[in-house]
PDB file of C-alpha atoms in Angstrom:
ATOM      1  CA  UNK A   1      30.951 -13.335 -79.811  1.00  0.00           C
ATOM      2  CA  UNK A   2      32.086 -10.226 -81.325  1.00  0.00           C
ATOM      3  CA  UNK A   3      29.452  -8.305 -83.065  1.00  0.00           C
ATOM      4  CA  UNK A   4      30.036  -6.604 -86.536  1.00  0.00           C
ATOM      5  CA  UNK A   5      29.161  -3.078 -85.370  1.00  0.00           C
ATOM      6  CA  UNK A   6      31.789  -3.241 -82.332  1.00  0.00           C
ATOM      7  CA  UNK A   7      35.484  -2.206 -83.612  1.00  0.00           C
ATOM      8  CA  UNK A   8      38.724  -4.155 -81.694  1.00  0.00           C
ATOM      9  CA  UNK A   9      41.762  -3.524 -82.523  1.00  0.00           C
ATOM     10  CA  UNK A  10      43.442  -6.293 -83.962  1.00  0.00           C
ATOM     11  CA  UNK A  11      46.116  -6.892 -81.082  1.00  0.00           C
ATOM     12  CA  UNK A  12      43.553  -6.748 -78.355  1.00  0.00           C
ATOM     13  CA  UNK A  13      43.618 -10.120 -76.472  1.00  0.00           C
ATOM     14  CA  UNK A  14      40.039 -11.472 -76.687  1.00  0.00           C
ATOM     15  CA  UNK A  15      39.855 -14.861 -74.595  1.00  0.00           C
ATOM     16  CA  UNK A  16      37.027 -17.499 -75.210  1.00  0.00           C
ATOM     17  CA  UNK A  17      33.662 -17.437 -74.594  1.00  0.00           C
ATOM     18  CA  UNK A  18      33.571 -13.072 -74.416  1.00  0.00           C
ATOM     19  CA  UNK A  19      30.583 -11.143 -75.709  1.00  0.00           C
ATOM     20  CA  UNK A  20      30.797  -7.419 -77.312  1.00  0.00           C
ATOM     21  CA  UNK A  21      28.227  -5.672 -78.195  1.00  0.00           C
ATOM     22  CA  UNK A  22      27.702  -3.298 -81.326  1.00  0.00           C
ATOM     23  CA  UNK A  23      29.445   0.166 -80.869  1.00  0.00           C
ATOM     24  CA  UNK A  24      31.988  -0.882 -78.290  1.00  0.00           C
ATOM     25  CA  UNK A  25      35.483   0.698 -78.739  1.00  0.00           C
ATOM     26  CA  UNK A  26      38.614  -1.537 -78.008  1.00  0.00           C
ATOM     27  CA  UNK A  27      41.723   0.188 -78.103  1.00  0.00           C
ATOM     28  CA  UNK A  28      45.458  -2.040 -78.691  1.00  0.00           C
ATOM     29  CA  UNK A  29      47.549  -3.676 -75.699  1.00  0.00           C
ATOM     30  CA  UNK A  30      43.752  -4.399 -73.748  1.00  0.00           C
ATOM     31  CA  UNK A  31      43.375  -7.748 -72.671  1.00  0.00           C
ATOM     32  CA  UNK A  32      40.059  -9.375 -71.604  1.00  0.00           C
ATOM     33  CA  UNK A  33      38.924 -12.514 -69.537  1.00  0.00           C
ATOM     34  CA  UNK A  34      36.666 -15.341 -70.295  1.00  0.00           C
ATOM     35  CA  UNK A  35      32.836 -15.086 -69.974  1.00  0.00           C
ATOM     36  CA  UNK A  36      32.836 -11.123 -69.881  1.00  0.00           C
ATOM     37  CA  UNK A  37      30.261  -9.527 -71.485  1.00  0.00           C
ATOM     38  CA  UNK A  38      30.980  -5.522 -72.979  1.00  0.00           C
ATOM     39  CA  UNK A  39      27.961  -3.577 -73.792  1.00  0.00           C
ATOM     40  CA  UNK A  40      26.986  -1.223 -76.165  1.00  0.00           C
ATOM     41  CA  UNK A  41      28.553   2.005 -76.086  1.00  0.00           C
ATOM     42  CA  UNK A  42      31.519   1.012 -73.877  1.00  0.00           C
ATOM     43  CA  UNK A  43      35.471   2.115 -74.269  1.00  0.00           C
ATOM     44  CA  UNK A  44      38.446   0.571 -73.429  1.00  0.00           C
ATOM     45  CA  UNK A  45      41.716   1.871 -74.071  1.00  0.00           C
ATOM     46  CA  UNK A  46      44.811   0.926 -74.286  1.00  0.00           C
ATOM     47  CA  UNK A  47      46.840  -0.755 -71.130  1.00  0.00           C
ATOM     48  CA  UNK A  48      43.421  -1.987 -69.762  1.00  0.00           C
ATOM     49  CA  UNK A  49      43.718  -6.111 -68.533  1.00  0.00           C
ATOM     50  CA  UNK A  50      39.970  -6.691 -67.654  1.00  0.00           C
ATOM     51  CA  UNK A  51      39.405 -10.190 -65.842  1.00  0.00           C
ATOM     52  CA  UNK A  52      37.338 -12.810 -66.441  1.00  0.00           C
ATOM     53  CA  UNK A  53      33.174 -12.684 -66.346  1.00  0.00           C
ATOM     54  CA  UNK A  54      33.147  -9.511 -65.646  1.00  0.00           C
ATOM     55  CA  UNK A  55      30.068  -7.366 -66.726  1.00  0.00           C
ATOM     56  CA  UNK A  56      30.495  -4.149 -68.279  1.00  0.00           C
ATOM     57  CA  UNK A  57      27.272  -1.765 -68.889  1.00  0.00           C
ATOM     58  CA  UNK A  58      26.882   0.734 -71.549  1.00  0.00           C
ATOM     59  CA  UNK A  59      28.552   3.844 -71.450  1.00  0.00           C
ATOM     60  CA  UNK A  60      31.365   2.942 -69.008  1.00  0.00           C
ATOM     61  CA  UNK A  61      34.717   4.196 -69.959  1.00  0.00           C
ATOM     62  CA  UNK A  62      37.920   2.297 -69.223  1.00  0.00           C
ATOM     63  CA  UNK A  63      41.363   3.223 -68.995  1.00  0.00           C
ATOM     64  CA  UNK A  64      41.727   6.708 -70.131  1.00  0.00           C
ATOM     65  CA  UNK A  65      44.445   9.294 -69.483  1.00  0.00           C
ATOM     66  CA  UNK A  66      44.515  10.603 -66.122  1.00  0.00           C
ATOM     67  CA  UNK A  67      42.899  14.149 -65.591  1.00  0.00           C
ATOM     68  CA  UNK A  68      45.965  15.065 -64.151  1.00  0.00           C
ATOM     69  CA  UNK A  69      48.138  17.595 -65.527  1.00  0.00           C
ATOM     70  CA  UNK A  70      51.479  16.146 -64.559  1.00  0.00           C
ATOM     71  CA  UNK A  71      50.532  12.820 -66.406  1.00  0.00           C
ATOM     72  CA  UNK A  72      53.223  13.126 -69.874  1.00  0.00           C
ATOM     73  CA  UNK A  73      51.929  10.005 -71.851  1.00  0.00           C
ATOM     74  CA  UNK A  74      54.153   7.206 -69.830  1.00  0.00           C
ATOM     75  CA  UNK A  75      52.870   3.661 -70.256  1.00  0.00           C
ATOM     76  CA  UNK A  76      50.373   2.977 -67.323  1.00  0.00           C
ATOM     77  CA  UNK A  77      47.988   0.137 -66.677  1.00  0.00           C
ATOM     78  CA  UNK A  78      44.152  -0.436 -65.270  1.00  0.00           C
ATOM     79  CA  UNK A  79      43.534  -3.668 -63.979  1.00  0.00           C
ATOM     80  CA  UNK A  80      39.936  -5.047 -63.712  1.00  0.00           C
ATOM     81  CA  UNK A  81      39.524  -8.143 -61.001  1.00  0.00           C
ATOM     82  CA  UNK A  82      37.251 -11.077 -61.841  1.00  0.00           C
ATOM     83  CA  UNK A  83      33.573 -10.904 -61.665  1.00  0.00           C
ATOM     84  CA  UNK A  84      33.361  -7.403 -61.131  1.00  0.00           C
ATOM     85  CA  UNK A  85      29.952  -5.634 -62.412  1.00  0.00           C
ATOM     86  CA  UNK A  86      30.766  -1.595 -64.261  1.00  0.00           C
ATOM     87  CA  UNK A  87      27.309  -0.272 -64.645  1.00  0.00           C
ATOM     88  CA  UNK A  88      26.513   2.471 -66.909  1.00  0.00           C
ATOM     89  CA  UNK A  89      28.684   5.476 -67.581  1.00  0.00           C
ATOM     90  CA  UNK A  90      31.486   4.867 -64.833  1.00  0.00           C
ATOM     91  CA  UNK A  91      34.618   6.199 -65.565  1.00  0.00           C
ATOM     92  CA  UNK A  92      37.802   4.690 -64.539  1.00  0.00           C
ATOM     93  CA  UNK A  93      41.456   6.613 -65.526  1.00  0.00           C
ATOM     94  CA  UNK A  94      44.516   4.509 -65.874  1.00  0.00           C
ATOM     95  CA  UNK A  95      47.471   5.078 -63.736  1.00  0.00           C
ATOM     96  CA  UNK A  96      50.357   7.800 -63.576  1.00  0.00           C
ATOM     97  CA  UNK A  97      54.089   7.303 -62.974  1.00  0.00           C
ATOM     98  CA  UNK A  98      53.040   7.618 -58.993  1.00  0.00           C
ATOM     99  CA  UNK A  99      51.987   4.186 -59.274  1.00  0.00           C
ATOM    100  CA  UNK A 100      51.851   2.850 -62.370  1.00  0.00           C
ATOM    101  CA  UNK A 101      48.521   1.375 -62.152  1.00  0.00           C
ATOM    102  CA  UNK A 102      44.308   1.878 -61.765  1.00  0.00           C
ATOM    103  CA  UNK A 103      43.046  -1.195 -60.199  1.00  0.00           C
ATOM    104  CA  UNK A 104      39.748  -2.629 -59.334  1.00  0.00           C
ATOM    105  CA  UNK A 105      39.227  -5.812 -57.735  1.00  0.00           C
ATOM    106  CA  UNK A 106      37.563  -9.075 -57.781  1.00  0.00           C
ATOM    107  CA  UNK A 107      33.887  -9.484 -57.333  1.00  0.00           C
ATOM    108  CA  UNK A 108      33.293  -5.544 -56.750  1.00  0.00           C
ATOM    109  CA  UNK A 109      30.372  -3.633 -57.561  1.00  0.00           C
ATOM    110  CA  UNK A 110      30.789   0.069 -59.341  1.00  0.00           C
ATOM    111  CA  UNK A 111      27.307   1.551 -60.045  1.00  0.00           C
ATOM    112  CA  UNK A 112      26.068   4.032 -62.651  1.00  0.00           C
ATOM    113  CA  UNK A 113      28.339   7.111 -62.888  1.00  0.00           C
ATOM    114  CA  UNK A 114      31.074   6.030 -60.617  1.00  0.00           C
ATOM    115  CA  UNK A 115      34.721   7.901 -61.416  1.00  0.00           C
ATOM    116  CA  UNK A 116      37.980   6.441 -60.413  1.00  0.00           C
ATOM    117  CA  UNK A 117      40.461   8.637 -60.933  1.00  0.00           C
ATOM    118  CA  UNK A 118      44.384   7.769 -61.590  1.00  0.00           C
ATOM    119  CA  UNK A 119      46.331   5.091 -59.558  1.00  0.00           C
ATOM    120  CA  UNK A 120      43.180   4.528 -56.883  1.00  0.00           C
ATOM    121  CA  UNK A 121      43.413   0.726 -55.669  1.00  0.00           C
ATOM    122  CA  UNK A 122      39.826  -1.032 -55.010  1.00  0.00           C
ATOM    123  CA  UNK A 123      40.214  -4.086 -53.103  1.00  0.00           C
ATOM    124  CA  UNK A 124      37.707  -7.081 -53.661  1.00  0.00           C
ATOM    125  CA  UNK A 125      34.133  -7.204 -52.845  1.00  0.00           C
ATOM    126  CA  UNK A 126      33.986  -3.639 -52.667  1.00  0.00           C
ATOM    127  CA  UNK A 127      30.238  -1.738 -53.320  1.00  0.00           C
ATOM    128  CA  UNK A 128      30.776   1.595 -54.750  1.00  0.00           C
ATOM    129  CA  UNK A 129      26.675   3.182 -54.892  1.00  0.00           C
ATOM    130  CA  UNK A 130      25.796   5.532 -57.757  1.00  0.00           C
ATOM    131  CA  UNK A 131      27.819   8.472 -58.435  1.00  0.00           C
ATOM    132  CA  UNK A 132      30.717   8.075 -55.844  1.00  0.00           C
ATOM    133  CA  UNK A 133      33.238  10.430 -57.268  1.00  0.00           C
ATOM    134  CA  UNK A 134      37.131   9.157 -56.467  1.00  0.00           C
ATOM    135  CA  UNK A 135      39.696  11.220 -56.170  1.00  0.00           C
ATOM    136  CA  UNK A 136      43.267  10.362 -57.476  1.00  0.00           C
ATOM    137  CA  UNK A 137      45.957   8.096 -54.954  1.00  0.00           C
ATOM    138  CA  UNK A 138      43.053   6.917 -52.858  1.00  0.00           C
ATOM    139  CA  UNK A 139      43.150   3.118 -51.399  1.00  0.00           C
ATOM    140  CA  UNK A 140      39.919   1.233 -50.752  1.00  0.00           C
ATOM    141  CA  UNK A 141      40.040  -1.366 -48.491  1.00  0.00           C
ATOM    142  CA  UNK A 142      37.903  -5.183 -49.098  1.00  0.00           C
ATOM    143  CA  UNK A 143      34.798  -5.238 -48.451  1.00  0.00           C
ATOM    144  CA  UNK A 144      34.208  -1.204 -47.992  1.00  0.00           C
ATOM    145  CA  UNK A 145      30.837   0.282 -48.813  1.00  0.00           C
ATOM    146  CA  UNK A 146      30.451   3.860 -49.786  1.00  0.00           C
ATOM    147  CA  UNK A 147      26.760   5.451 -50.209  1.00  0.00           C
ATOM    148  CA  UNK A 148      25.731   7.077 -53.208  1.00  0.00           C
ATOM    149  CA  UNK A 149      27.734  10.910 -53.728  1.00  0.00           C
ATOM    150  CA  UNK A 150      29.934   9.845 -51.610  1.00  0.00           C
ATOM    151  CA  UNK A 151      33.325  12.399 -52.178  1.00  0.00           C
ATOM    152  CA  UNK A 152      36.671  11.220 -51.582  1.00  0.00           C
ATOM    153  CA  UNK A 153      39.585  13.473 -51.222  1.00  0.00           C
ATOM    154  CA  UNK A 154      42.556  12.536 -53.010  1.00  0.00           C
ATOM    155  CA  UNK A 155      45.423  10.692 -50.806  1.00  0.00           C
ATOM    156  CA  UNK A 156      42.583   9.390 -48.330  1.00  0.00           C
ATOM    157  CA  UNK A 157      42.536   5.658 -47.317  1.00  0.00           C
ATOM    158  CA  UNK A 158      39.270   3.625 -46.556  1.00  0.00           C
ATOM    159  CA  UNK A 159      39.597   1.140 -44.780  1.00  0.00           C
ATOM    160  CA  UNK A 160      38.364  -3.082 -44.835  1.00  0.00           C
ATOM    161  CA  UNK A 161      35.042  -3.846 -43.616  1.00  0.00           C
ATOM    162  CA  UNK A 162      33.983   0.186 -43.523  1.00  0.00           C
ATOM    163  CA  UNK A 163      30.780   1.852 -44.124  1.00  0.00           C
ATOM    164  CA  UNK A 164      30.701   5.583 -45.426  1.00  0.00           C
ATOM    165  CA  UNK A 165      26.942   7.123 -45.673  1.00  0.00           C
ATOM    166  CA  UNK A 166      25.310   8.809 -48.794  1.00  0.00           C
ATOM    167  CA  UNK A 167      26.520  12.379 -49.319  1.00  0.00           C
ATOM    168  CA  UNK A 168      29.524  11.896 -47.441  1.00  0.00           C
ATOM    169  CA  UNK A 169      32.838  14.242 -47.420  1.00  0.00           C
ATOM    170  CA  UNK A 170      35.687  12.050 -47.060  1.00  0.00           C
ATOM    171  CA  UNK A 171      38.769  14.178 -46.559  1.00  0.00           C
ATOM    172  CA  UNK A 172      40.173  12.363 -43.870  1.00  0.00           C
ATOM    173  CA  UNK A 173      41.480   8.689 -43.761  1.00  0.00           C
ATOM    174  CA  UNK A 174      38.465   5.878 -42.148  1.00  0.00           C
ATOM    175  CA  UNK A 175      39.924   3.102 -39.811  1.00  0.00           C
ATOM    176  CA  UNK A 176      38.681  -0.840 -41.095  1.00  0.00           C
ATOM    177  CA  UNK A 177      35.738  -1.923 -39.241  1.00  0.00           C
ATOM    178  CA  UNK A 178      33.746   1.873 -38.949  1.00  0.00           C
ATOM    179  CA  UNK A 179      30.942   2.956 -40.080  1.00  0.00           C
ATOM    180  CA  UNK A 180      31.277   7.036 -41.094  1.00  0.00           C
ATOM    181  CA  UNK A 181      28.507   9.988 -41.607  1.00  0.00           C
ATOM    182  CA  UNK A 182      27.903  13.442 -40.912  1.00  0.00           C
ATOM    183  CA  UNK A 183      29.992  16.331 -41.538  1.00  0.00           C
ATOM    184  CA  UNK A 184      32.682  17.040 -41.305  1.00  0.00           C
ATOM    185  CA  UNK A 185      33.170  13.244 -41.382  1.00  0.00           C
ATOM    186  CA  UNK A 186      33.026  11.358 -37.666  1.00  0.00           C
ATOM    187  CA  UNK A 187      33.002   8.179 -36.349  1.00  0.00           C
ATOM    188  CA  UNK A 188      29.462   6.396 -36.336  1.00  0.00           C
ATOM    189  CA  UNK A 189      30.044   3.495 -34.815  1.00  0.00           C
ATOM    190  CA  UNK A 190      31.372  -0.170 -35.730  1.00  0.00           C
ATOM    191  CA  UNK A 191      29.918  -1.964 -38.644  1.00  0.00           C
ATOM    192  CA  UNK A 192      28.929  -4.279 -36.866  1.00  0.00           C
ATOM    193  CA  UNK A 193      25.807  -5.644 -39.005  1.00  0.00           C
ATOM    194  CA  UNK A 194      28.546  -6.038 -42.159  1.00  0.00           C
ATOM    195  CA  UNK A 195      31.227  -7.816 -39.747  1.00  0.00           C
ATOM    196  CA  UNK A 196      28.314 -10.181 -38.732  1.00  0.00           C
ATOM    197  CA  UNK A 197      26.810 -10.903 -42.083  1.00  0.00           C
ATOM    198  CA  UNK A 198      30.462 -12.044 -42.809  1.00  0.00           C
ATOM    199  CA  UNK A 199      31.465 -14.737 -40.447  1.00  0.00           C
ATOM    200  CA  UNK A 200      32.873 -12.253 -37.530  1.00  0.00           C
ATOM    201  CA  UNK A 201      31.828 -13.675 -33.821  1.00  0.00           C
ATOM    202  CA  UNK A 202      30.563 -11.424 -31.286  1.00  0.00           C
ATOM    203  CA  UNK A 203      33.380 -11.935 -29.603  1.00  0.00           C
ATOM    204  CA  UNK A 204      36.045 -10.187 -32.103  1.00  0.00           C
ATOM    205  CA  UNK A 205      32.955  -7.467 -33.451  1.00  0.00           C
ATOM    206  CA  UNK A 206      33.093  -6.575 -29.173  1.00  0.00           C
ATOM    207  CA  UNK A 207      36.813  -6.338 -29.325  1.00  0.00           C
ATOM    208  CA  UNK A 208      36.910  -3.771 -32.137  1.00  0.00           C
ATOM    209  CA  UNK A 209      34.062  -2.077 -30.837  1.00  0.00           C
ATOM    210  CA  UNK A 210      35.816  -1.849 -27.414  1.00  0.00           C
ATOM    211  CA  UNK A 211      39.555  -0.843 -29.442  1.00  0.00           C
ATOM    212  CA  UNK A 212      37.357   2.065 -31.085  1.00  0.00           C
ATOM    213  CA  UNK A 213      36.025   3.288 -27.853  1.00  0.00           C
ATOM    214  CA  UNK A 214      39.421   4.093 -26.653  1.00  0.00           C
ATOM    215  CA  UNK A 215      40.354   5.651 -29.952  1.00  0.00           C
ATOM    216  CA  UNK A 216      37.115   8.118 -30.550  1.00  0.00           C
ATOM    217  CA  UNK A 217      34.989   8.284 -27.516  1.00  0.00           C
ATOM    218  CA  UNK A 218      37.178   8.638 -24.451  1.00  0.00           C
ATOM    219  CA  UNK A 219      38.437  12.106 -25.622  1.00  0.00           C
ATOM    220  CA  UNK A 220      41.988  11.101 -25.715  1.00  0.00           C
ATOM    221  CA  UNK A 221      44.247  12.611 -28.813  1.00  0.00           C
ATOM    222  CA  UNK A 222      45.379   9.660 -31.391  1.00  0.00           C
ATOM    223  CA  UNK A 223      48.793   9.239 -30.311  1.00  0.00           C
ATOM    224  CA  UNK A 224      47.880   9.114 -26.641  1.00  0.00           C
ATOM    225  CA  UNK A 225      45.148   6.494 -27.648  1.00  0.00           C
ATOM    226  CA  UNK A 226      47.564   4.138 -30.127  1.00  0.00           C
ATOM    227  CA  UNK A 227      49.800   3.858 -26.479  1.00  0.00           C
ATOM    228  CA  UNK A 228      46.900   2.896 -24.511  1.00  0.00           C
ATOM    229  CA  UNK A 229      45.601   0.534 -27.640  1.00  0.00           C
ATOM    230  CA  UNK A 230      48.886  -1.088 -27.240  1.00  0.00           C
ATOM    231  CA  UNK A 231      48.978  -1.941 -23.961  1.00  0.00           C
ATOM    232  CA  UNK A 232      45.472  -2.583 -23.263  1.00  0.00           C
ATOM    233  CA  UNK A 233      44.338  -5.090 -25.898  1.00  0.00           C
ATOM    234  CA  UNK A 234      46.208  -8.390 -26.483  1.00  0.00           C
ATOM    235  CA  UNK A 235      47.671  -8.969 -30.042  1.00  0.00           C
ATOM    236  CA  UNK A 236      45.451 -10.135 -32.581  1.00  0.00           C
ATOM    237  CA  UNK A 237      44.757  -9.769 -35.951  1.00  0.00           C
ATOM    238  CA  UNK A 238      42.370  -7.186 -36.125  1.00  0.00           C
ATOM    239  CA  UNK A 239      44.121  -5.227 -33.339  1.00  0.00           C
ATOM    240  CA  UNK A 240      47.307  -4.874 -35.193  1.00  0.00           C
ATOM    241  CA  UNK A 241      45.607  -4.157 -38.293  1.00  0.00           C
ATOM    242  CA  UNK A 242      44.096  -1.241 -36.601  1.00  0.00           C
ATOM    243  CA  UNK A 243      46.997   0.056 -35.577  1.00  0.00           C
ATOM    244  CA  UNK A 244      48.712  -0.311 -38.361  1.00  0.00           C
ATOM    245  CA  UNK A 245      45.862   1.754 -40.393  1.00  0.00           C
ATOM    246  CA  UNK A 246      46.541   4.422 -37.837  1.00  0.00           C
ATOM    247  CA  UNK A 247      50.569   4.662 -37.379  1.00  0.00           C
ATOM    248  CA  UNK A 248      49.945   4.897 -41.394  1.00  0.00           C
ATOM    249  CA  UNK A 249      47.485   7.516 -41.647  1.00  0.00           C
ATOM    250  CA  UNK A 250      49.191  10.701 -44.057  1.00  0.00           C
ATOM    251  CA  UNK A 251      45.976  12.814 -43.735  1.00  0.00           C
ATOM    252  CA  UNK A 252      44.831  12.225 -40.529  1.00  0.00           C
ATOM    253  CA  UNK A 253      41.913  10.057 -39.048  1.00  0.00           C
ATOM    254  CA  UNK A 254      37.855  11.241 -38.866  1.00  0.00           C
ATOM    255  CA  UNK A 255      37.008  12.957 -36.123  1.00  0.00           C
ATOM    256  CA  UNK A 256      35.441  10.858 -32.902  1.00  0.00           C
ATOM    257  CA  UNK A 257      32.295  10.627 -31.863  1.00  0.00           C
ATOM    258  CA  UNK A 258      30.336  13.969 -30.765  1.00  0.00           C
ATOM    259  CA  UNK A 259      34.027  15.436 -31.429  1.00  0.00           C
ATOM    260  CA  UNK A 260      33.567  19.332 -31.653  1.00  0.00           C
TER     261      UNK A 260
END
């Protein structure tokens, strides 16, 4: 149901069942899902492939031009998961020719005044709280969780499974499983209350707990302590993706606990 007082451009791809409300704004070459609703107030512009019952609040803008000076006009995309809520007056910029793409996942959570800035990848069942401000090039890992104000340095990665307090200053890169706080930004601890509430045993929680005390609390530097990971902990899944996270680290991992 498209009401009278919303204006879509004709070649906008509208599937079944979608609901727009009066004084929407939907650009050409956007394509949206099945079952999403688009409230008043919101834009979309061009190159923006929402998903299916998604729930867009008022406000929210979608898909503009990067605030980034080198961005010259080239074609770029935002991509918008399945069953992902947009509260009010988020702001999400479409891609540059770095990547080529914005994209938010599947069943993730953006709340009121959220930015996203150009070719930043969300994974699924992320929470963003209110006003996290994201930085350009930044990768969020599934099922992250970043407290309200959080601020995310450009180039930084985040993580699966992490936790990064209200207020935060994230200018270095936060390993999967962590929680972060404090600043500069350190290691808090595992998330261990997330990793149970999702199906993870004691067993594997104590593993990565035990992989992250070699890493931040024994003192040692991060190459000495990848060595040591290596040869200490058998191969599994969430050693090796720990690892990897770190061997891939551009900007550097947070600083360890009580690390000076």
């Amino acid at each position: 149901m498209i009401q009278p007082l919303a204006y879509v451009h004709p070649t906008a791809k509208i599937a079944d069942n979608v609901v727009i409300d009066p004084f929407v704004t939907i650009h050409a070459d956007v394509e949206i899902g099945e079952g999403t609703h688009v409230m008043s107030g919101v834009t979309i512009f061009k190159g923006s492939r929402i998903g299916k019952h998604c729930r867009i609040f008022p406000g929210a803008s979608i898909g503009a031009i990067p605030q980034d000076l080198k961005f010259e006009g080239e074609e770029t995309l935002t991509y918008i998961g399945d069953n992902t809520t947009i509260r009010e007056y988020v702001t999400i910029n479409k891609g540059t020719k770095a990547l080529g793409y914005t994209k938010v996942g599947s069943n993730v959570l953006l709340m009121a005044y959220v930015h996203l800035a150009h070719d930043c990848v969300v994974e699924d069942h992320c929470i963003l709280a209110n006003s996290v401000q994201v930085a350009g090039h930044v990768f969020i890992g599934e099922h992250a969780i970043l407290g309200g104000s959080a601020l995310v340095h450009q180039f930084v990665k985040i993580g699966k499974h992490s936790m990064i307090g209200g207020g935060s200053l994230v200018r270095k890169d936060v390993p999967p499983y962590t929680k972060a706080a404090r600043e500069p930004l350190s290691y808090e601890g595992v998330n261990s209350v997330g990793l149970r509430r999702r199906g993870f045993s004691i067993e594997k929680i104590t593993e990565i707990q035990d992989i992250y005390r070699t890493l931040f609390v024994k003192g040692l530097n991060n190459s000495k302590a990848v060595k040591l990971i290596e040869t200490e902990f058998l191969p599994t899944g969430e050693r090796d993706e720990i690892l990897a996270f770190l061997k891939d680290s551009d900007r550097g991992i947070m600083k360890g606990y009580n690390a000076k």
